[in-house]
């Protein structure tokens, strides 16, 4: 028997590449020999405002209980979410980030011989969770960078158990409207679980995007996942959740780690959920920053993919890697997306007004230098 432990890994895992995160600030600071404070990181769709002061206070209060296991059922957070989302508590599943939810879905519903359908240029975690359990990834060609929902529908076969769709999608920022979602949900076979990943939904105000929650009662095969990592500004704590039928939530609950969400994350998420001012300010800052970046790109003669997230995919019309490297030398970290099949784009997170200016100035410099 072979002792090649790469070849011994199950085939789906052998074919995976590890998830590549945004470059950490401290790493670039070490490489450039400069102080971390001078570096601007617009690479991981993090909230540039910092965490809500109410979340920080809640963490402080929770510190005295660090010796105890967290509430494995997350009662306080689940009840707040149930109230907010107008569902029963037993429809809520908590995750160690919404990545955890995606993994729970794959572990519970996918296996060798089964498949998951998702789009080209979709979130990198979908192939990871699918192939990790030995299931097949059925990747559907994108249309104008976005999800081609009719083509995704056509890709569903008798072995499909899950469809992953993100609205808006990361890294493209593309989205679909209520009618498109409704038509899609009407036609998906009832035995296929539709995972509607709404990681950025809080940035869309006043009906700009369909609200997945409105479809839950009509479609028992729908699961909506959301996160505290983006608009709620708690990426480091790893907390996300899903809303589904109680049956699906029960199934996910069977495979999750007993204490998958830690006490500090639970406390902070409860506080963040109630800090409506913070959320409104996040949204305003994002709207203004989106405009600021687009205006700046226009001045530089660059185009981009219109986005409903807290990030924007900038089209350089040429290999983006040298521009990424040039920006690093200027102390600005953005995200290359060649591994998403987008070698000419860079994904840029909306920052504070000052951070956006730093990015635009660095970009102008790097482009002139060529
Ligand atoms: C950022 C992001 C998530 C959230 O990940 P967490 O694990 O909750 O931090 C989920 N889906 C998409 C599409 C994302 O961009």
PDB file of N, CA and C in Angstrom, residues 204-268:
ATOM      1  N   UNK A 204     -28.007  46.146   1.712  1.00  0.00           N
ATOM      2  CA  UNK A 204     -29.058  46.510   0.760  1.00  0.00           C
ATOM      3  C   UNK A 204     -30.250  47.025   1.551  1.00  0.00           C
ATOM      4  N   UNK A 205     -30.587  48.250   1.308  1.00  0.00           N
ATOM      5  CA  UNK A 205     -31.665  48.861   2.090  1.00  0.00           C
ATOM      6  C   UNK A 205     -32.903  49.011   1.211  1.00  0.00           C
ATOM      7  N   UNK A 206     -34.059  48.886   1.832  1.00  0.00           N
ATOM      8  CA  UNK A 206     -35.304  49.238   1.158  1.00  0.00           C
ATOM      9  C   UNK A 206     -35.572  48.507  -0.146  1.00  0.00           C
ATOM     10  N   UNK A 207     -35.546  47.168  -0.089  1.00  0.00           N
ATOM     11  CA  UNK A 207     -35.997  46.386  -1.243  1.00  0.00           C
ATOM     12  C   UNK A 207     -35.072  46.382  -2.443  1.00  0.00           C
ATOM     13  N   UNK A 208     -33.811  46.765  -2.261  1.00  0.00           N
ATOM     14  CA  UNK A 208     -32.853  46.696  -3.375  1.00  0.00           C
ATOM     15  C   UNK A 208     -32.610  45.250  -3.806  1.00  0.00           C
ATOM     16  N   UNK A 209     -32.665  44.350  -2.823  1.00  0.00           N
ATOM     17  CA  UNK A 209     -32.434  42.930  -3.085  1.00  0.00           C
ATOM     18  C   UNK A 209     -33.618  42.153  -2.512  1.00  0.00           C
ATOM     19  N   UNK A 210     -33.898  40.964  -3.059  1.00  0.00           N
ATOM     20  CA  UNK A 210     -34.943  40.153  -2.439  1.00  0.00           C
ATOM     21  C   UNK A 210     -34.535  39.783  -1.015  1.00  0.00           C
ATOM     22  N   UNK A 211     -35.494  39.704  -0.118  1.00  0.00           N
ATOM     23  CA  UNK A 211     -35.240  39.270   1.254  1.00  0.00           C
ATOM     24  C   UNK A 211     -35.590  37.789   1.333  1.00  0.00           C
ATOM     25  N   UNK A 212     -34.565  36.960   1.451  1.00  0.00           N
ATOM     26  CA  UNK A 212     -34.771  35.513   1.448  1.00  0.00           C
ATOM     27  C   UNK A 212     -35.801  35.048   2.469  1.00  0.00           C
ATOM     28  N   UNK A 213     -35.889  35.772   3.581  1.00  0.00           N
ATOM     29  CA  UNK A 213     -36.801  35.354   4.657  1.00  0.00           C
ATOM     30  C   UNK A 213     -38.250  35.322   4.186  1.00  0.00           C
ATOM     31  N   UNK A 214     -38.573  36.182   3.220  1.00  0.00           N
ATOM     32  CA  UNK A 214     -39.958  36.237   2.740  1.00  0.00           C
ATOM     33  C   UNK A 214     -40.357  34.984   1.964  1.00  0.00           C
ATOM     34  N   UNK A 215     -39.365  34.171   1.590  1.00  0.00           N
ATOM     35  CA  UNK A 215     -39.661  32.978   0.804  1.00  0.00           C
ATOM     36  C   UNK A 215     -39.680  31.711   1.660  1.00  0.00           C
ATOM     37  N   UNK A 216     -39.287  31.853   2.925  1.00  0.00           N
ATOM     38  CA  UNK A 216     -39.109  30.658   3.758  1.00  0.00           C
ATOM     39  C   UNK A 216     -40.387  29.850   3.909  1.00  0.00           C
ATOM     40  N   UNK A 217     -41.516  30.535   4.148  1.00  0.00           N
ATOM     41  CA  UNK A 217     -42.729  29.768   4.424  1.00  0.00           C
ATOM     42  C   UNK A 217     -43.253  29.079   3.164  1.00  0.00           C
ATOM     43  N   UNK A 218     -42.988  29.660   2.002  1.00  0.00           N
ATOM     44  CA  UNK A 218     -43.484  29.040   0.764  1.00  0.00           C
ATOM     45  C   UNK A 218     -42.591  27.893   0.292  1.00  0.00           C
ATOM     46  N   UNK A 219     -41.305  27.919   0.670  1.00  0.00           N
ATOM     47  CA  UNK A 219     -40.355  26.933   0.142  1.00  0.00           C
ATOM     48  C   UNK A 219     -39.611  26.217   1.270  1.00  0.00           C
ATOM     49  N   UNK A 220     -40.106  25.048   1.677  1.00  0.00           N
ATOM     50  CA  UNK A 220     -39.455  24.294   2.765  1.00  0.00           C
ATOM     51  C   UNK A 220     -38.051  23.822   2.392  1.00  0.00           C
ATOM     52  N   UNK A 221     -37.686  23.893   1.114  1.00  0.00           N
ATOM     53  CA  UNK A 221     -36.334  23.486   0.700  1.00  0.00           C
ATOM     54  C   UNK A 221     -35.376  24.678   0.644  1.00  0.00           C
ATOM     55  N   UNK A 222     -35.781  25.802   1.256  1.00  0.00           N
ATOM     56  CA  UNK A 222     -34.910  26.988   1.265  1.00  0.00           C
ATOM     57  C   UNK A 222     -34.219  27.144   2.618  1.00  0.00           C
ATOM     58  N   UNK A 223     -32.915  27.420   2.568  1.00  0.00           N
ATOM     59  CA  UNK A 223     -32.157  27.789   3.769  1.00  0.00           C
ATOM     60  C   UNK A 223     -31.477  29.121   3.472  1.00  0.00           C
ATOM     61  N   UNK A 224     -31.654  30.085   4.357  1.00  0.00           N
ATOM     62  CA  UNK A 224     -31.041  31.403   4.193  1.00  0.00           C
ATOM     63  C   UNK A 224     -29.907  31.522   5.200  1.00  0.00           C
ATOM     64  N   UNK A 225     -28.691  31.794   4.719  1.00  0.00           N
ATOM     65  CA  UNK A 225     -27.580  31.958   5.670  1.00  0.00           C
ATOM     66  C   UNK A 225     -27.143  33.417   5.722  1.00  0.00           C
ATOM     67  N   UNK A 226     -26.795  33.839   6.914  1.00  0.00           N
ATOM     68  CA  UNK A 226     -26.370  35.227   7.142  1.00  0.00           C
ATOM     69  C   UNK A 226     -25.206  35.247   8.134  1.00  0.00           C
ATOM     70  N   UNK A 227     -24.599  36.406   8.298  1.00  0.00           N
ATOM     71  CA  UNK A 227     -23.380  36.449   9.112  1.00  0.00           C
ATOM     72  C   UNK A 227     -23.256  37.737   9.910  1.00  0.00           C
ATOM     73  N   UNK A 228     -22.490  37.666  10.985  1.00  0.00           N
ATOM     74  CA  UNK A 228     -22.119  38.867  11.744  1.00  0.00           C
ATOM     75  C   UNK A 228     -20.745  39.394  11.322  1.00  0.00           C
ATOM     76  N   UNK A 229     -20.160  38.771  10.289  1.00  0.00           N
ATOM     77  CA  UNK A 229     -18.789  39.129   9.907  1.00  0.00           C
ATOM     78  C   UNK A 229     -18.689  40.409   9.085  1.00  0.00           C
ATOM     79  N   UNK A 230     -19.751  40.797   8.414  1.00  0.00           N
ATOM     80  CA  UNK A 230     -19.637  41.885   7.446  1.00  0.00           C
ATOM     81  C   UNK A 230     -20.254  43.173   8.011  1.00  0.00           C
ATOM     82  N   UNK A 231     -21.516  43.429   7.744  1.00  0.00           N
ATOM     83  CA  UNK A 231     -22.110  44.700   8.193  1.00  0.00           C
ATOM     84  C   UNK A 231     -22.110  44.834   9.723  1.00  0.00           C
ATOM     85  N   UNK A 232     -22.141  43.721  10.449  1.00  0.00           N
ATOM     86  CA  UNK A 232     -22.141  43.788  11.915  1.00  0.00           C
ATOM     87  C   UNK A 232     -20.725  43.888  12.497  1.00  0.00           C
ATOM     88  N   UNK A 233     -19.725  43.797  11.645  1.00  0.00           N
ATOM     89  CA  UNK A 233     -18.360  44.111  12.071  1.00  0.00           C
ATOM     90  C   UNK A 233     -17.711  43.161  13.065  1.00  0.00           C
ATOM     91  N   UNK A 234     -18.073  41.862  13.041  1.00  0.00           N
ATOM     92  CA  UNK A 234     -17.516  40.934  14.038  1.00  0.00           C
ATOM     93  C   UNK A 234     -16.775  39.750  13.394  1.00  0.00           C
ATOM     94  N   UNK A 235     -16.060  40.017  12.298  1.00  0.00           N
ATOM     95  CA  UNK A 235     -15.444  38.913  11.536  1.00  0.00           C
ATOM     96  C   UNK A 235     -14.540  38.026  12.391  1.00  0.00           C
ATOM     97  N   UNK A 236     -13.811  38.627  13.316  1.00  0.00           N
ATOM     98  CA  UNK A 236     -12.837  37.845  14.098  1.00  0.00           C
ATOM     99  C   UNK A 236     -13.514  36.831  15.019  1.00  0.00           C
ATOM    100  N   UNK A 237     -14.744  37.119  15.422  1.00  0.00           N
ATOM    101  CA  UNK A 237     -15.396  36.253  16.416  1.00  0.00           C
ATOM    102  C   UNK A 237     -15.999  34.990  15.821  1.00  0.00           C
ATOM    103  N   UNK A 238     -16.241  34.995  14.496  1.00  0.00           N
ATOM    104  CA  UNK A 238     -16.801  33.836  13.799  1.00  0.00           C
ATOM    105  C   UNK A 238     -18.202  33.506  14.303  1.00  0.00           C
ATOM    106  N   UNK A 239     -19.169  34.239  13.830  1.00  0.00           N
ATOM    107  CA  UNK A 239     -20.548  33.873  14.147  1.00  0.00           C
ATOM    108  C   UNK A 239     -21.470  34.199  12.973  1.00  0.00           C
ATOM    109  N   UNK A 240     -22.249  33.194  12.596  1.00  0.00           N
ATOM    110  CA  UNK A 240     -23.217  33.323  11.520  1.00  0.00           C
ATOM    111  C   UNK A 240     -24.432  32.479  11.874  1.00  0.00           C
ATOM    112  N   UNK A 241     -25.432  32.483  11.020  1.00  0.00           N
ATOM    113  CA  UNK A 241     -26.645  31.724  11.336  1.00  0.00           C
ATOM    114  C   UNK A 241     -27.409  31.396  10.074  1.00  0.00           C
ATOM    115  N   UNK A 242     -28.331  30.456  10.212  1.00  0.00           N
ATOM    116  CA  UNK A 242     -29.235  30.192   9.097  1.00  0.00           C
ATOM    117  C   UNK A 242     -30.658  30.101   9.606  1.00  0.00           C
ATOM    118  N   UNK A 243     -31.574  30.358   8.683  1.00  0.00           N
ATOM    119  CA  UNK A 243     -33.009  30.211   8.907  1.00  0.00           C
ATOM    120  C   UNK A 243     -33.483  29.184   7.883  1.00  0.00           C
ATOM    121  N   UNK A 244     -34.243  28.224   8.359  1.00  0.00           N
ATOM    122  CA  UNK A 244     -34.714  27.149   7.485  1.00  0.00           C
ATOM    123  C   UNK A 244     -35.964  26.564   8.126  1.00  0.00           C
ATOM    124  N   UNK A 245     -36.457  25.446   7.597  1.00  0.00           N
ATOM    125  CA  UNK A 245     -37.505  24.751   8.343  1.00  0.00           C
ATOM    126  C   UNK A 245     -36.879  24.179   9.609  1.00  0.00           C
ATOM    127  N   UNK A 246     -37.731  23.864  10.583  1.00  0.00           N
ATOM    128  CA  UNK A 246     -37.237  23.255  11.818  1.00  0.00           C
ATOM    129  C   UNK A 246     -36.615  21.890  11.530  1.00  0.00           C
ATOM    130  N   UNK A 247     -37.123  21.196  10.511  1.00  0.00           N
ATOM    131  CA  UNK A 247     -36.580  19.869  10.172  1.00  0.00           C
ATOM    132  C   UNK A 247     -35.125  19.993   9.714  1.00  0.00           C
ATOM    133  N   UNK A 248     -34.874  20.921   8.794  1.00  0.00           N
ATOM    134  CA  UNK A 248     -33.496  21.112   8.308  1.00  0.00           C
ATOM    135  C   UNK A 248     -32.601  21.573   9.461  1.00  0.00           C
ATOM    136  N   UNK A 249     -33.112  22.483  10.287  1.00  0.00           N
ATOM    137  CA  UNK A 249     -32.314  22.958  11.431  1.00  0.00           C
ATOM    138  C   UNK A 249     -31.966  21.801  12.365  1.00  0.00           C
ATOM    139  N   UNK A 250     -32.912  20.893  12.567  1.00  0.00           N
ATOM    140  CA  UNK A 250     -32.675  19.730  13.424  1.00  0.00           C
ATOM    141  C   UNK A 250     -31.571  18.847  12.841  1.00  0.00           C
ATOM    142  N   UNK A 251     -31.612  18.658  11.519  1.00  0.00           N
ATOM    143  CA  UNK A 251     -30.586  17.836  10.863  1.00  0.00           C
ATOM    144  C   UNK A 251     -29.209  18.484  11.032  1.00  0.00           C
ATOM    145  N   UNK A 252     -29.128  19.796  10.803  1.00  0.00           N
ATOM    146  CA  UNK A 252     -27.840  20.493  10.942  1.00  0.00           C
ATOM    147  C   UNK A 252     -27.338  20.409  12.378  1.00  0.00           C
ATOM    148  N   UNK A 253     -28.268  20.504  13.296  1.00  0.00           N
ATOM    149  CA  UNK A 253     -27.931  20.452  14.717  1.00  0.00           C
ATOM    150  C   UNK A 253     -27.307  19.109  15.113  1.00  0.00           C
ATOM    151  N   UNK A 254     -27.638  18.055  14.352  1.00  0.00           N
ATOM    152  CA  UNK A 254     -27.097  16.726  14.669  1.00  0.00           C
ATOM    153  C   UNK A 254     -25.621  16.606  14.323  1.00  0.00           C
ATOM    154  N   UNK A 255     -25.166  17.391  13.337  1.00  0.00           N
ATOM    155  CA  UNK A 255     -23.774  17.226  12.905  1.00  0.00           C
ATOM    156  C   UNK A 255     -22.848  18.331  13.395  1.00  0.00           C
ATOM    157  N   UNK A 256     -23.402  19.363  14.013  1.00  0.00           N
ATOM    158  CA  UNK A 256     -22.520  20.462  14.421  1.00  0.00           C
ATOM    159  C   UNK A 256     -21.721  20.072  15.671  1.00  0.00           C
ATOM    160  N   UNK A 257     -20.603  20.760  15.841  1.00  0.00           N
ATOM    161  CA  UNK A 257     -19.856  20.580  17.083  1.00  0.00           C
ATOM    162  C   UNK A 257     -20.714  21.104  18.233  1.00  0.00           C
ATOM    163  N   UNK A 258     -20.659  20.444  19.394  1.00  0.00           N
ATOM    164  CA  UNK A 258     -21.543  20.821  20.510  1.00  0.00           C
ATOM    165  C   UNK A 258     -21.462  22.305  20.889  1.00  0.00           C
ATOM    166  N   UNK A 259     -20.280  22.882  20.869  1.00  0.00           N
ATOM    167  CA  UNK A 259     -20.137  24.291  21.285  1.00  0.00           C
ATOM    168  C   UNK A 259     -19.512  25.083  20.143  1.00  0.00           C
ATOM    169  N   UNK A 260     -20.190  25.073  18.989  1.00  0.00           N
ATOM    170  CA  UNK A 260     -19.556  25.649  17.787  1.00  0.00           C
ATOM    171  C   UNK A 260     -19.449  27.166  17.816  1.00  0.00           C
ATOM    172  N   UNK A 261     -20.260  27.835  18.636  1.00  0.00           N
ATOM    173  CA  UNK A 261     -20.144  29.296  18.727  1.00  0.00           C
ATOM    174  C   UNK A 261     -19.726  29.658  20.156  1.00  0.00           C
ATOM    175  N   UNK A 262     -18.641  30.400  20.283  1.00  0.00           N
ATOM    176  CA  UNK A 262     -18.094  30.665  21.614  1.00  0.00           C
ATOM    177  C   UNK A 262     -18.859  31.761  22.353  1.00  0.00           C
ATOM    178  N   UNK A 263     -18.644  31.844  23.656  1.00  0.00           N
ATOM    179  CA  UNK A 263     -19.439  32.755  24.505  1.00  0.00           C
ATOM    180  C   UNK A 263     -19.260  34.219  24.128  1.00  0.00           C
ATOM    181  N   UNK A 264     -18.028  34.603  23.788  1.00  0.00           N
ATOM    182  CA  UNK A 264     -17.799  36.014  23.455  1.00  0.00           C
ATOM    183  C   UNK A 264     -18.528  36.367  22.169  1.00  0.00           C
ATOM    184  N   UNK A 265     -18.513  35.448  21.225  1.00  0.00           N
ATOM    185  CA  UNK A 265     -19.207  35.666  19.956  1.00  0.00           C
ATOM    186  C   UNK A 265     -20.712  35.768  20.183  1.00  0.00           C
ATOM    187  N   UNK A 266     -21.240  34.887  21.031  1.00  0.00           N
ATOM    188  CA  UNK A 266     -22.686  34.916  21.315  1.00  0.00           C
ATOM    189  C   UNK A 266     -23.074  36.255  21.952  1.00  0.00           C
ATOM    190  N   UNK A 267     -22.291  36.681  22.944  1.00  0.00           N
ATOM    191  CA  UNK A 267     -22.599  37.935  23.643  1.00  0.00           C
ATOM    192  C   UNK A 267     -22.505  39.126  22.695  1.00  0.00           C
ATOM    193  N   UNK A 268     -21.445  39.144  21.901  1.00  0.00           N
ATOM    194  CA  UNK A 268     -21.233  40.274  20.995  1.00  0.00           C
ATOM    195  C   UNK A 268     -22.306  40.321  19.911  1.00  0.00           C
TER     196      UNK A 268
END
